[in-house]
Amino acid sequence: MQCKFELKLITAAAALAFSGSLLAAPFAYSTNEKSGSISVIDTQTDKVVDTFDAGKKPRGAAITKDGKYIFVSDQKQNSLLVIDLQTKKVTDKIKLEESPEGVGISHDGRWISAANEEDNSVAVIDTNTHKVSYIVKMQGKNPEHAEFSPDGKWMYVSAEEAKYVDVVDVAKRTSIKLVEVGERPRGIGFLPDSSRAYVANEAAGTVSVFDTSKHEVIATIPVGQRSNGVQVLPNGKKVYISNGGDGSLSVIDTATNKVTATIPVGKRPWNMSLTPDGKKLYVANGKSNSVTVVDTINDKALKEIPVGDTPWGVFVH
């Protein structure tokens, strides 16, 4: 009788542990440029629970859909580091061209994009083989961000040295159009249905709104100073823009393309990431050495978390 009771307790405990693992909050990974490290934040407690080495100057990053690996651009080594998130060790180093920065991932998780600033190119890496599959030359100069549309048809690439966005046809593996936007475009975000794209123009303090069926700018939205990062809610109703010069976020209502709120955060907010449910936004504050947690339901900053030196961006999985 006692054995049966103990067996029931063990089974119940196992079931509880399993359900707990399924319900576990995701982690936010902050790439810290000057520290050469990544800070790991538990999004349930909003505390740093781990820190590990990530090359000499980590910047852009993307996490595989299964959560096993994080691909991190290392600007000083001209490489894309593949780090095993279980062991926190570099398992592969993919050679890139000079000064890699922004890293994106396709919606299906198959492809990683890495923008090579000095080479005016974007490398596309196969997440299965961890090898460069092909390289796309840009028409614009100094690409910083290269983001796939959710439907996988397009890649938009910001050319920060000028005021253009390259439109890459993913199937053709070539840039088919160069579109003029505001001065020094940076971050890029797409609506979930891929119908529109939002591009932050740092020097102009504006956001360019694209109709992706024509690859044309249909609206220009004034935001804060040194607008940079872009994040779109999973439901597509709001877009968040980080303003590096103002220490704030601008909240855009996609139904009206108007700024509806401004949220104070840390110094020089840069690249950001949302939790999968879209309820919390994590913002890297490069001059505060911190990450601000934002409640996207009430558009209010909740907490500022100390991380490493000069965080470039945050990536949630």
Short mmCIF file of N, CA, C and O in Angstrom, two decimals, residues 154 156 167 177 179 190-191 194-198 208-219 257:
data_model
loop_
_atom_site.label_atom_id
_atom_site.label_comp_id
_atom_site.label_asym_id
_atom_site.label_seq_id
_atom_site.Cartn_x
_atom_site.Cartn_y
_atom_site.Cartn_z
N TRP A 154 10.55 38.37 -48.63
CA TRP A 154 11.41 39.54 -48.75
C TRP A 154 12.38 39.65 -47.58
O TRP A 154 12.14 39.14 -46.50
N TYR A 156 14.32 43.05 -45.98
CA TYR A 156 14.57 44.48 -46.03
C TYR A 156 15.88 44.75 -45.30
O TYR A 156 16.11 44.25 -44.20
N VAL A 167 15.58 46.21 -50.95
CA VAL A 167 14.55 45.17 -50.93
C VAL A 167 15.13 43.94 -51.62
O VAL A 167 15.44 43.98 -52.82
N LYS A 177 15.39 46.35 -55.49
CA LYS A 177 14.96 47.74 -55.43
C LYS A 177 15.68 48.46 -54.30
O LYS A 177 15.95 47.87 -53.25
N VAL A 179 15.08 51.81 -52.02
CA VAL A 179 14.00 52.75 -51.70
C VAL A 179 14.53 53.85 -50.77
O VAL A 179 15.15 53.56 -49.75
N PHE A 190 8.23 44.19 -39.34
CA PHE A 190 7.11 43.91 -40.23
C PHE A 190 5.84 43.62 -39.43
O PHE A 190 5.91 43.07 -38.33
N LEU A 191 4.69 43.98 -40.01
CA LEU A 191 3.43 43.50 -39.46
C LEU A 191 3.37 41.99 -39.63
O LEU A 191 3.99 41.42 -40.55
N SER A 194 2.84 40.62 -43.03
CA SER A 194 3.86 41.07 -44.00
C SER A 194 3.39 42.21 -44.91
O SER A 194 4.10 42.58 -45.85
N SER A 195 2.23 42.79 -44.63
CA SER A 195 1.70 43.82 -45.53
C SER A 195 2.42 45.16 -45.41
O SER A 195 2.43 45.94 -46.36
N ARG A 196 2.99 45.42 -44.24
CA ARG A 196 3.68 46.67 -44.02
C ARG A 196 4.99 46.45 -43.28
O ARG A 196 5.13 45.49 -42.53
N ALA A 197 5.92 47.38 -43.51
CA ALA A 197 7.18 47.38 -42.77
C ALA A 197 7.41 48.76 -42.20
O ALA A 197 7.01 49.77 -42.79
N TYR A 198 8.04 48.79 -41.02
CA TYR A 198 8.35 50.05 -40.33
C TYR A 198 9.86 50.15 -40.19
O TYR A 198 10.51 49.23 -39.67
N SER A 208 9.67 55.37 -41.41
CA SER A 208 9.09 55.21 -42.74
C SER A 208 8.22 53.96 -42.75
O SER A 208 8.66 52.89 -42.31
N VAL A 209 7.00 54.11 -43.25
CA VAL A 209 6.06 52.99 -43.33
C VAL A 209 5.98 52.52 -44.78
O VAL A 209 5.68 53.31 -45.67
N PHE A 210 6.25 51.24 -44.99
CA PHE A 210 6.26 50.66 -46.33
C PHE A 210 4.98 49.87 -46.61
O PHE A 210 4.50 49.13 -45.75
N ASP A 211 4.49 50.01 -47.82
CA ASP A 211 3.53 49.07 -48.39
C ASP A 211 4.38 48.02 -49.10
O ASP A 211 5.03 48.31 -50.11
N THR A 212 4.42 46.80 -48.55
CA THR A 212 5.33 45.79 -49.08
C THR A 212 4.83 45.15 -50.38
O THR A 212 5.59 44.42 -51.02
N SER A 213 3.59 45.43 -50.78
CA SER A 213 3.12 44.90 -52.07
C SER A 213 3.76 45.67 -53.22
O SER A 213 3.94 45.14 -54.32
N LYS A 214 4.15 46.94 -52.93
CA LYS A 214 4.78 47.77 -53.96
C LYS A 214 6.19 48.18 -53.57
O LYS A 214 6.92 48.76 -54.38
N HIS A 215 6.57 47.90 -52.33
CA HIS A 215 7.87 48.33 -51.78
C HIS A 215 8.01 49.85 -51.92
O HIS A 215 9.01 50.36 -52.42
N GLU A 216 6.97 50.55 -51.44
CA GLU A 216 6.96 52.01 -51.48
C GLU A 216 6.62 52.56 -50.10
O GLU A 216 5.85 51.95 -49.35
N VAL A 217 7.18 53.73 -49.78
CA VAL A 217 6.87 54.40 -48.52
C VAL A 217 5.52 55.09 -48.65
O VAL A 217 5.30 55.89 -49.56
N ILE A 218 4.61 54.76 -47.72
CA ILE A 218 3.26 55.33 -47.78
C ILE A 218 3.01 56.33 -46.66
O ILE A 218 2.01 57.05 -46.68
N ALA A 219 3.91 56.40 -45.68
CA ALA A 219 3.75 57.36 -44.59
C ALA A 219 5.09 57.57 -43.91
O ALA A 219 5.96 56.69 -43.91
N ASN A 257 -1.26 55.07 -37.72
CA ASN A 257 0.13 55.50 -37.94
C ASN A 257 0.45 56.79 -37.18
O ASN A 257 1.16 57.66 -37.67
#
